[in-house]
PDB file of C-alpha atoms in Angstrom:
ATOM      1  CA  UNK A   3       7.495 -27.100  14.098  1.00 95.00           C
ATOM      2  CA  UNK A   4       7.405 -23.312  14.359  1.00 97.00           C
ATOM      3  CA  UNK A   5       6.612 -21.572  11.058  1.00 98.00           C
ATOM      4  CA  UNK A   6       7.313 -17.816  11.073  1.00 98.00           C
ATOM      5  CA  UNK A   7       4.962 -15.728   8.976  1.00 98.00           C
ATOM      6  CA  UNK A   8       4.170 -12.196   7.940  1.00 98.00           C
ATOM      7  CA  UNK A   9       0.621 -11.413   6.918  1.00 98.00           C
ATOM      8  CA  UNK A  10      -0.040  -8.907   4.143  1.00 98.00           C
ATOM      9  CA  UNK A  11      -2.758  -7.958   1.727  1.00 98.00           C
ATOM     10  CA  UNK A  12      -2.941  -6.345  -1.680  1.00 97.00           C
ATOM     11  CA  UNK A  13      -6.361  -4.707  -2.049  1.00 97.00           C
ATOM     12  CA  UNK A  14      -7.796  -7.091   0.589  1.00 97.00           C
ATOM     13  CA  UNK A  15      -6.433 -10.130  -1.255  1.00 98.00           C
ATOM     14  CA  UNK A  16      -4.500 -11.560   1.709  1.00 98.00           C
ATOM     15  CA  UNK A  17      -1.390 -13.694   1.888  1.00 98.00           C
ATOM     16  CA  UNK A  18       0.966 -15.276   4.402  1.00 98.00           C
ATOM     17  CA  UNK A  19       4.698 -15.114   3.708  1.00 98.00           C
ATOM     18  CA  UNK A  20       7.259 -17.402   5.347  1.00 98.00           C
ATOM     19  CA  UNK A  21      11.025 -17.273   4.993  1.00 97.00           C
ATOM     20  CA  UNK A  22      11.952 -20.989   4.926  1.00 95.00           C
ATOM     21  CA  UNK A  23      15.000 -21.428   2.660  1.00 93.00           C
ATOM     22  CA  UNK A  24      16.074 -24.613   4.455  1.00 92.00           C
ATOM     23  CA  UNK A  25      12.768 -26.332   3.655  1.00 92.00           C
ATOM     24  CA  UNK A  26      12.304 -25.365  -0.009  1.00 87.00           C
ATOM     25  CA  UNK A  27      11.930 -29.006  -1.063  1.00 90.00           C
ATOM     26  CA  UNK A  28      10.144 -30.366   2.011  1.00 95.00           C
ATOM     27  CA  UNK A  29       7.378 -32.878   1.171  1.00 96.00           C
ATOM     28  CA  UNK A  30       4.918 -31.287   3.606  1.00 97.00           C
ATOM     29  CA  UNK A  31       4.688 -27.820   2.010  1.00 98.00           C
ATOM     30  CA  UNK A  32       1.238 -28.449   0.539  1.00 98.00           C
ATOM     31  CA  UNK A  33      -0.070 -29.673   3.894  1.00 98.00           C
ATOM     32  CA  UNK A  34       1.396 -26.593   5.548  1.00 98.00           C
ATOM     33  CA  UNK A  35      -0.331 -24.333   3.024  1.00 98.00           C
ATOM     34  CA  UNK A  36      -3.703 -25.955   3.729  1.00 98.00           C
ATOM     35  CA  UNK A  37      -3.218 -25.688   7.484  1.00 98.00           C
ATOM     36  CA  UNK A  38      -1.888 -22.136   7.690  1.00 98.00           C
ATOM     37  CA  UNK A  39      -4.438 -20.703   5.218  1.00 98.00           C
ATOM     38  CA  UNK A  40      -7.435 -22.190   7.047  1.00 98.00           C
ATOM     39  CA  UNK A  41      -9.505 -19.270   8.366  1.00 98.00           C
ATOM     40  CA  UNK A  42     -10.773 -21.205  11.394  1.00 98.00           C
ATOM     41  CA  UNK A  43      -7.912 -23.436  12.577  1.00 98.00           C
ATOM     42  CA  UNK A  44      -5.007 -21.596  10.936  1.00 98.00           C
ATOM     43  CA  UNK A  45      -4.007 -17.981  10.420  1.00 98.00           C
ATOM     44  CA  UNK A  46      -6.216 -17.565   7.354  1.00 98.00           C
ATOM     45  CA  UNK A  47      -5.335 -16.261   3.877  1.00 98.00           C
ATOM     46  CA  UNK A  48      -5.995 -16.500   0.146  1.00 98.00           C
ATOM     47  CA  UNK A  49      -2.542 -18.027  -0.308  1.00 98.00           C
ATOM     48  CA  UNK A  50       0.777 -18.875   1.346  1.00 98.00           C
ATOM     49  CA  UNK A  51       4.204 -17.881   0.038  1.00 98.00           C
ATOM     50  CA  UNK A  52       7.379 -19.847   0.588  1.00 98.00           C
ATOM     51  CA  UNK A  53      10.193 -17.294   0.329  1.00 97.00           C
ATOM     52  CA  UNK A  54      13.875 -17.990  -0.203  1.00 95.00           C
ATOM     53  CA  UNK A  55      16.950 -16.350  -1.748  1.00 94.00           C
ATOM     54  CA  UNK A  56      17.040 -16.403  -5.547  1.00 90.00           C
ATOM     55  CA  UNK A  57      19.300 -18.933  -7.232  1.00 83.00           C
ATOM     56  CA  UNK A  58      22.594 -17.767  -8.683  1.00 80.00           C
ATOM     57  CA  UNK A  59      21.120 -17.585 -12.199  1.00 79.00           C
ATOM     58  CA  UNK A  60      18.108 -15.491 -11.097  1.00 77.00           C
ATOM     59  CA  UNK A  61      18.647 -11.707 -11.174  1.00 88.00           C
ATOM     60  CA  UNK A  62      16.164 -11.080  -8.379  1.00 96.00           C
ATOM     61  CA  UNK A  63      15.982  -9.875  -4.784  1.00 96.00           C
ATOM     62  CA  UNK A  64      13.714 -12.677  -3.610  1.00 95.00           C
ATOM     63  CA  UNK A  65      12.284 -15.978  -4.813  1.00 96.00           C
ATOM     64  CA  UNK A  66       8.666 -16.867  -4.043  1.00 97.00           C
ATOM     65  CA  UNK A  67       6.542 -19.976  -4.497  1.00 97.00           C
ATOM     66  CA  UNK A  68       2.791 -19.576  -4.154  1.00 98.00           C
ATOM     67  CA  UNK A  69       0.538 -22.245  -2.646  1.00 98.00           C
ATOM     68  CA  UNK A  70      -3.232 -21.887  -2.708  1.00 98.00           C
ATOM     69  CA  UNK A  71      -5.442 -22.751   0.287  1.00 98.00           C
ATOM     70  CA  UNK A  72      -6.148 -26.140  -1.301  1.00 98.00           C
ATOM     71  CA  UNK A  73      -2.423 -26.950  -1.173  1.00 98.00           C
ATOM     72  CA  UNK A  74      -1.833 -26.636  -4.906  1.00 97.00           C
ATOM     73  CA  UNK A  75       1.189 -24.689  -6.149  1.00 97.00           C
ATOM     74  CA  UNK A  76       0.470 -22.102  -8.845  1.00 97.00           C
ATOM     75  CA  UNK A  77       2.499 -19.731 -10.988  1.00 96.00           C
ATOM     76  CA  UNK A  78       1.957 -16.319  -9.419  1.00 96.00           C
ATOM     77  CA  UNK A  79      -0.384 -13.662  -8.061  1.00 97.00           C
ATOM     78  CA  UNK A  80      -0.254  -9.994  -8.988  1.00 97.00           C
ATOM     79  CA  UNK A  81      -1.479  -8.782  -5.602  1.00 98.00           C
ATOM     80  CA  UNK A  82       0.685 -11.338  -3.807  1.00 98.00           C
ATOM     81  CA  UNK A  83       3.835 -10.360  -5.676  1.00 98.00           C
ATOM     82  CA  UNK A  84       3.354  -6.769  -4.512  1.00 98.00           C
ATOM     83  CA  UNK A  85       3.094  -8.120  -0.959  1.00 98.00           C
ATOM     84  CA  UNK A  86       6.398  -9.947  -1.444  1.00 98.00           C
ATOM     85  CA  UNK A  87       7.963  -6.722  -2.722  1.00 98.00           C
ATOM     86  CA  UNK A  88       6.728  -4.936   0.408  1.00 98.00           C
ATOM     87  CA  UNK A  89       8.336  -7.686   2.520  1.00 98.00           C
ATOM     88  CA  UNK A  90      11.616  -7.319   0.620  1.00 98.00           C
ATOM     89  CA  UNK A  91      11.741  -3.559   1.201  1.00 98.00           C
ATOM     90  CA  UNK A  92      10.665  -3.773   4.847  1.00 98.00           C
ATOM     91  CA  UNK A  93      13.274  -6.442   5.637  1.00 97.00           C
ATOM     92  CA  UNK A  94      16.174  -4.896   3.745  1.00 97.00           C
ATOM     93  CA  UNK A  95      16.327  -7.471   0.973  1.00 96.00           C
ATOM     94  CA  UNK A  96      15.988  -4.678  -1.595  1.00 96.00           C
ATOM     95  CA  UNK A  97      16.914  -0.999  -1.379  1.00 96.00           C
ATOM     96  CA  UNK A  98      14.175   0.158  -3.753  1.00 94.00           C
ATOM     97  CA  UNK A  99      12.501   1.760  -5.463  1.00 98.00           C
ATOM     98  CA  UNK A 100      12.822  -1.151  -7.897  1.00 98.00           C
ATOM     99  CA  UNK A 101      12.295  -4.702  -6.676  1.00 98.00           C
ATOM    100  CA  UNK A 102      12.598  -7.866  -8.749  1.00 98.00           C
ATOM    101  CA  UNK A 103      10.764 -10.970  -7.548  1.00 97.00           C
ATOM    102  CA  UNK A 104      11.430 -14.421  -9.017  1.00 97.00           C
ATOM    103  CA  UNK A 105       8.072 -16.177  -9.496  1.00 96.00           C
ATOM    104  CA  UNK A 106       6.802 -19.330 -11.140  1.00 95.00           C
ATOM    105  CA  UNK A 107       6.140 -17.186 -14.218  1.00 94.00           C
ATOM    106  CA  UNK A 108       9.623 -15.704 -14.319  1.00 94.00           C
ATOM    107  CA  UNK A 109      11.000 -12.473 -12.832  1.00 95.00           C
ATOM    108  CA  UNK A 110       8.475  -9.725 -12.081  1.00 97.00           C
ATOM    109  CA  UNK A 111       9.532  -6.106 -11.723  1.00 97.00           C
ATOM    110  CA  UNK A 112       7.854  -3.873  -9.161  1.00 98.00           C
ATOM    111  CA  UNK A 113       8.502  -0.161  -8.549  1.00 98.00           C
ATOM    112  CA  UNK A 114       7.684   1.596  -5.297  1.00 98.00           C
ATOM    113  CA  UNK A 115       5.642   4.753  -5.886  1.00 98.00           C
ATOM    114  CA  UNK A 116       4.885   5.699  -2.276  1.00 98.00           C
ATOM    115  CA  UNK A 117       5.221   4.373   1.254  1.00 98.00           C
ATOM    116  CA  UNK A 118       3.612   5.259   4.551  1.00 98.00           C
ATOM    117  CA  UNK A 119       4.837   2.930   7.280  1.00 97.00           C
ATOM    118  CA  UNK A 120       3.769  -0.587   6.381  1.00 98.00           C
ATOM    119  CA  UNK A 121       1.523   0.579   3.533  1.00 98.00           C
ATOM    120  CA  UNK A 122       3.174   0.550   0.116  1.00 98.00           C
ATOM    121  CA  UNK A 123       1.921   1.617  -3.294  1.00 98.00           C
ATOM    122  CA  UNK A 124       3.522  -0.088  -6.287  1.00 98.00           C
ATOM    123  CA  UNK A 125       3.538  -0.107 -10.055  1.00 98.00           C
ATOM    124  CA  UNK A 126       4.082  -3.643 -11.322  1.00 98.00           C
ATOM    125  CA  UNK A 127       5.075  -4.777 -14.784  1.00 98.00           C
ATOM    126  CA  UNK A 128       2.624  -7.615 -15.464  1.00 97.00           C
ATOM    127  CA  UNK A 129       4.347  -8.510 -18.744  1.00 96.00           C
ATOM    128  CA  UNK A 130       2.892  -9.224 -22.161  1.00 97.00           C
ATOM    129  CA  UNK A 131      -0.448 -11.064 -22.091  1.00 97.00           C
ATOM    130  CA  UNK A 132      -1.111 -14.048 -24.324  1.00 98.00           C
ATOM    131  CA  UNK A 133      -4.507 -14.366 -25.953  1.00 98.00           C
ATOM    132  CA  UNK A 134      -5.488 -18.027 -25.806  1.00 98.00           C
ATOM    133  CA  UNK A 135      -8.997 -17.678 -27.274  1.00 98.00           C
ATOM    134  CA  UNK A 136     -10.473 -14.244 -28.063  1.00 98.00           C
ATOM    135  CA  UNK A 137     -14.040 -15.480 -27.845  1.00 98.00           C
ATOM    136  CA  UNK A 138     -15.460 -18.836 -26.830  1.00 98.00           C
ATOM    137  CA  UNK A 139     -18.646 -20.263 -25.387  1.00 98.00           C
ATOM    138  CA  UNK A 140     -18.405 -22.478 -22.317  1.00 98.00           C
ATOM    139  CA  UNK A 141     -21.210 -24.632 -20.958  1.00 98.00           C
ATOM    140  CA  UNK A 142     -21.672 -24.716 -17.179  1.00 98.00           C
ATOM    141  CA  UNK A 143     -24.636 -25.335 -14.900  1.00 98.00           C
ATOM    142  CA  UNK A 144     -26.963 -25.693 -17.852  1.00 97.00           C
ATOM    143  CA  UNK A 145     -26.112 -22.338 -19.426  1.00 98.00           C
ATOM    144  CA  UNK A 146     -23.750 -20.943 -22.044  1.00 98.00           C
ATOM    145  CA  UNK A 147     -21.185 -18.368 -20.957  1.00 98.00           C
ATOM    146  CA  UNK A 148     -19.422 -15.905 -23.244  1.00 98.00           C
ATOM    147  CA  UNK A 149     -15.707 -15.881 -22.369  1.00 98.00           C
ATOM    148  CA  UNK A 150     -12.243 -14.762 -23.419  1.00 98.00           C
ATOM    149  CA  UNK A 151      -9.252 -16.868 -22.414  1.00 98.00           C
ATOM    150  CA  UNK A 152      -5.991 -15.121 -21.580  1.00 98.00           C
ATOM    151  CA  UNK A 153      -2.657 -16.051 -19.992  1.00 98.00           C
ATOM    152  CA  UNK A 154      -1.115 -13.281 -17.884  1.00 98.00           C
ATOM    153  CA  UNK A 155       1.401 -15.451 -16.072  1.00 96.00           C
ATOM    154  CA  UNK A 156      -1.435 -17.725 -14.993  1.00 97.00           C
ATOM    155  CA  UNK A 157      -4.600 -18.844 -16.821  1.00 98.00           C
ATOM    156  CA  UNK A 158      -7.576 -16.461 -16.857  1.00 98.00           C
ATOM    157  CA  UNK A 159     -11.116 -17.035 -18.067  1.00 98.00           C
ATOM    158  CA  UNK A 160     -12.917 -13.683 -18.367  1.00 98.00           C
ATOM    159  CA  UNK A 161     -16.693 -14.200 -18.530  1.00 98.00           C
ATOM    160  CA  UNK A 162     -18.736 -11.257 -19.781  1.00 98.00           C
ATOM    161  CA  UNK A 163     -22.039 -10.632 -18.030  1.00 98.00           C
ATOM    162  CA  UNK A 164     -24.687  -7.904 -17.833  1.00 97.00           C
ATOM    163  CA  UNK A 165     -24.887  -7.933 -14.020  1.00 97.00           C
ATOM    164  CA  UNK A 166     -23.763  -9.902 -10.947  1.00 98.00           C
ATOM    165  CA  UNK A 167     -27.263 -10.741  -9.730  1.00 97.00           C
ATOM    166  CA  UNK A 168     -26.838 -14.508 -10.110  1.00 98.00           C
ATOM    167  CA  UNK A 169     -24.896 -17.249  -8.358  1.00 98.00           C
ATOM    168  CA  UNK A 170     -21.608 -16.366 -10.024  1.00 98.00           C
ATOM    169  CA  UNK A 171     -19.498 -18.204  -7.376  1.00 98.00           C
ATOM    170  CA  UNK A 172     -21.218 -21.463  -8.371  1.00 98.00           C
ATOM    171  CA  UNK A 173     -20.564 -20.714 -12.041  1.00 98.00           C
ATOM    172  CA  UNK A 174     -16.960 -19.831 -11.214  1.00 98.00           C
ATOM    173  CA  UNK A 175     -16.474 -23.132  -9.403  1.00 98.00           C
ATOM    174  CA  UNK A 176     -17.920 -25.036 -12.348  1.00 98.00           C
ATOM    175  CA  UNK A 177     -15.769 -23.202 -14.897  1.00 98.00           C
ATOM    176  CA  UNK A 178     -12.624 -23.642 -12.803  1.00 98.00           C
ATOM    177  CA  UNK A 179     -12.998 -27.397 -13.353  1.00 98.00           C
ATOM    178  CA  UNK A 180     -14.365 -27.197 -16.911  1.00 98.00           C
ATOM    179  CA  UNK A 181     -12.934 -29.870 -19.266  1.00 97.00           C
ATOM    180  CA  UNK A 182     -11.442 -27.034 -21.343  1.00 97.00           C
ATOM    181  CA  UNK A 183      -8.993 -26.424 -18.490  1.00 98.00           C
ATOM    182  CA  UNK A 184      -7.129 -29.608 -17.494  1.00 95.00           C
ATOM    183  CA  UNK A 185      -4.946 -27.564 -15.105  1.00 95.00           C
ATOM    184  CA  UNK A 186      -7.998 -25.563 -13.910  1.00 98.00           C
ATOM    185  CA  UNK A 187      -8.359 -21.817 -14.405  1.00 98.00           C
ATOM    186  CA  UNK A 188      -9.013 -18.545 -12.640  1.00 98.00           C
ATOM    187  CA  UNK A 189     -12.404 -17.064 -13.477  1.00 98.00           C
ATOM    188  CA  UNK A 190     -13.466 -13.416 -13.555  1.00 98.00           C
ATOM    189  CA  UNK A 191     -16.929 -12.035 -14.258  1.00 98.00           C
ATOM    190  CA  UNK A 192     -16.732  -8.755 -16.142  1.00 98.00           C
ATOM    191  CA  UNK A 193     -19.055  -5.952 -17.176  1.00 97.00           C
ATOM    192  CA  UNK A 194     -18.461  -2.338 -18.265  1.00 95.00           C
ATOM    193  CA  UNK A 195     -18.747   0.143 -15.413  1.00 95.00           C
ATOM    194  CA  UNK A 196     -21.937   2.197 -15.141  1.00 84.00           C
ATOM    195  CA  UNK A 197     -19.932   5.247 -13.964  1.00 83.00           C
ATOM    196  CA  UNK A 198     -20.469   7.829 -16.715  1.00 78.00           C
ATOM    197  CA  UNK A 199     -17.361   9.730 -15.602  1.00 80.00           C
ATOM    198  CA  UNK A 200     -15.234   6.703 -16.501  1.00 84.00           C
ATOM    199  CA  UNK A 201     -17.101   5.668 -19.632  1.00 85.00           C
ATOM    200  CA  UNK A 202     -14.882   3.552 -21.867  1.00 92.00           C
ATOM    201  CA  UNK A 203     -12.161   3.306 -19.228  1.00 96.00           C
ATOM    202  CA  UNK A 204     -13.595   1.225 -16.370  1.00 97.00           C
ATOM    203  CA  UNK A 205     -14.932  -2.274 -15.758  1.00 98.00           C
ATOM    204  CA  UNK A 206     -16.534  -3.970 -12.771  1.00 98.00           C
ATOM    205  CA  UNK A 207     -15.170  -7.424 -11.937  1.00 98.00           C
ATOM    206  CA  UNK A 208     -15.826 -10.287  -9.507  1.00 98.00           C
ATOM    207  CA  UNK A 209     -13.262 -13.030  -8.965  1.00 98.00           C
ATOM    208  CA  UNK A 210     -13.314 -16.777  -8.391  1.00 98.00           C
ATOM    209  CA  UNK A 211      -9.722 -17.934  -8.179  1.00 98.00           C
ATOM    210  CA  UNK A 212      -8.308 -21.365  -8.813  1.00 97.00           C
ATOM    211  CA  UNK A 213      -7.740 -23.182  -5.541  1.00 97.00           C
ATOM    212  CA  UNK A 214      -8.898 -20.212  -3.454  1.00 97.00           C
ATOM    213  CA  UNK A 215     -12.513 -19.482  -4.414  1.00 97.00           C
ATOM    214  CA  UNK A 216     -14.020 -16.020  -3.984  1.00 98.00           C
ATOM    215  CA  UNK A 217     -11.450 -13.253  -3.451  1.00 98.00           C
ATOM    216  CA  UNK A 218     -11.986  -9.543  -2.856  1.00 97.00           C
ATOM    217  CA  UNK A 219      -9.628  -8.639  -5.675  1.00 97.00           C
ATOM    218  CA  UNK A 220      -7.013 -10.174  -7.947  1.00 98.00           C
ATOM    219  CA  UNK A 221      -4.065  -8.574  -9.688  1.00 97.00           C
ATOM    220  CA  UNK A 222      -3.756 -11.182 -12.427  1.00 98.00           C
ATOM    221  CA  UNK A 223      -7.538 -11.485 -12.642  1.00 98.00           C
ATOM    222  CA  UNK A 224      -7.832  -7.720 -13.101  1.00 98.00           C
ATOM    223  CA  UNK A 225      -5.145  -7.867 -15.767  1.00 98.00           C
ATOM    224  CA  UNK A 226      -6.900 -10.658 -17.629  1.00 98.00           C
ATOM    225  CA  UNK A 227     -10.257  -8.890 -17.395  1.00 98.00           C
ATOM    226  CA  UNK A 228      -8.738  -5.639 -18.666  1.00 98.00           C
ATOM    227  CA  UNK A 229      -6.972  -7.336 -21.573  1.00 98.00           C
ATOM    228  CA  UNK A 230     -10.133  -9.215 -22.566  1.00 98.00           C
ATOM    229  CA  UNK A 231     -12.233  -6.038 -22.348  1.00 98.00           C
ATOM    230  CA  UNK A 232      -9.788  -4.068 -24.492  1.00 98.00           C
ATOM    231  CA  UNK A 233      -9.698  -6.916 -27.003  1.00 97.00           C
ATOM    232  CA  UNK A 234     -13.496  -6.701 -27.279  1.00 97.00           C
ATOM    233  CA  UNK A 235     -13.294  -2.897 -27.622  1.00 97.00           C
ATOM    234  CA  UNK A 236     -15.443  -2.362 -24.532  1.00 96.00           C
ATOM    235  CA  UNK A 237     -12.775  -0.101 -23.026  1.00 97.00           C
ATOM    236  CA  UNK A 238      -9.432   1.392 -23.959  1.00 97.00           C
ATOM    237  CA  UNK A 239      -6.379   1.941 -21.734  1.00 97.00           C
ATOM    238  CA  UNK A 240      -5.902   3.210 -19.126  1.00 97.00           C
ATOM    239  CA  UNK A 241      -8.538   1.107 -17.387  1.00 98.00           C
ATOM    240  CA  UNK A 242      -9.847   1.234 -13.834  1.00 97.00           C
ATOM    241  CA  UNK A 243     -10.842  -2.206 -12.578  1.00 98.00           C
ATOM    242  CA  UNK A 244     -13.487  -1.888  -9.875  1.00 97.00           C
ATOM    243  CA  UNK A 245     -13.226  -4.771  -7.402  1.00 97.00           C
ATOM    244  CA  UNK A 246     -15.086  -5.447  -4.158  1.00 96.00           C
ATOM    245  CA  UNK A 247     -12.023  -4.065  -2.356  1.00 96.00           C
ATOM    246  CA  UNK A 248     -11.816  -0.905  -4.456  1.00 94.00           C
ATOM    247  CA  UNK A 249     -10.237   0.149  -7.750  1.00 96.00           C
ATOM    248  CA  UNK A 250      -7.011  -1.048  -9.328  1.00 97.00           C
ATOM    249  CA  UNK A 251      -5.400   0.975 -12.120  1.00 97.00           C
ATOM    250  CA  UNK A 252      -4.079  -0.705 -15.261  1.00 98.00           C
ATOM    251  CA  UNK A 253      -2.370   0.746 -18.305  1.00 98.00           C
ATOM    252  CA  UNK A 254      -0.535  -0.333 -21.439  1.00 97.00           C
ATOM    253  CA  UNK A 255      -1.400  -2.714 -24.258  1.00 90.00           C
ATOM    254  CA  UNK A 256       1.551  -4.814 -25.411  1.00 93.00           C
ATOM    255  CA  UNK A 257       2.924  -4.713 -21.855  1.00 97.00           C
ATOM    256  CA  UNK A 258       0.465  -4.259 -18.988  1.00 98.00           C
ATOM    257  CA  UNK A 259       1.215  -2.237 -15.853  1.00 98.00           C
ATOM    258  CA  UNK A 260      -0.776  -2.547 -12.640  1.00 98.00           C
ATOM    259  CA  UNK A 261      -0.849   0.042  -9.859  1.00 97.00           C
ATOM    260  CA  UNK A 262      -2.073  -0.988  -6.445  1.00 96.00           C
ATOM    261  CA  UNK A 263      -1.373  -1.184  -2.712  1.00 97.00           C
ATOM    262  CA  UNK A 264       0.312  -3.747  -0.510  1.00 98.00           C
ATOM    263  CA  UNK A 265       0.201  -3.589   3.270  1.00 98.00           C
ATOM    264  CA  UNK A 266       2.046  -5.621   5.896  1.00 98.00           C
ATOM    265  CA  UNK A 267      -0.421  -6.182   8.732  1.00 98.00           C
ATOM    266  CA  UNK A 268       0.977  -8.744  11.209  1.00 98.00           C
ATOM    267  CA  UNK A 269       3.674 -11.245  11.963  1.00 98.00           C
ATOM    268  CA  UNK A 270       3.938 -14.260  14.226  1.00 98.00           C
ATOM    269  CA  UNK A 271       4.575 -17.978  14.451  1.00 98.00           C
ATOM    270  CA  UNK A 272       2.305 -20.783  13.298  1.00 98.00           C
ATOM    271  CA  UNK A 273       2.605 -24.135  15.075  1.00 98.00           C
ATOM    272  CA  UNK A 274       2.666 -26.909  12.512  1.00 97.00           C
ATOM    273  CA  UNK A 275       2.806 -30.646  13.167  1.00 94.00           C
ATOM    274  CA  UNK A 276       5.083 -32.073  10.487  1.00 90.00           C
TER     275      UNK A 276
END
């Protein structure tokens, strides 16, 4: 079976997007996600989006379902939703500058701030975060980890550290499957930025995402890390989140807004054996 795809990334967090409205309930979607996201035998990505028209009761330009590289379906991705908004604008599904995307966490509103060819810059309404646990201690790999638990459309475990000079991916993998999280969780490792020019308004973050592992950046992970850091009075909005891929800008308190890029980089056809 031929599976059309567009590849895109939001701050080097990469996704594949396929318009497959006729197969929205196909039993092989998880297998397809595993195959197409494989970086050696597939196209390679941090996640695969099944795109289709919104239902009649959804005031949106596009509906998306997100599958992780392990085949599991999850609620949403901040970076990935911006990629879907870029797809909608590039393919005439939305006129802009405002784009509404129906996700597993409800409709998300994205506003185009600038465009240069296939590179878009958006401001996204991430919604109102929910504080699940303002401060908790989690045991993993024989150590205790100081964390804040937040829901920003998907579950986030923000772990506060003094540096990244330890095997944080192994800790992230252990915390993802911690008994505290029966549905697993995304994990971010957070510390205040050492940049004196941004004192009180910047954090450094590393990400280990549920079902995907290490990612260069994360929109929802950045949001969760920012919310947790503000809650602990380590920073105050606006906040620059420094990721491996570069900075993301976040603002707001009751409602969080994320500014960041999305770029369409390729399209093609993936050959999938149903």
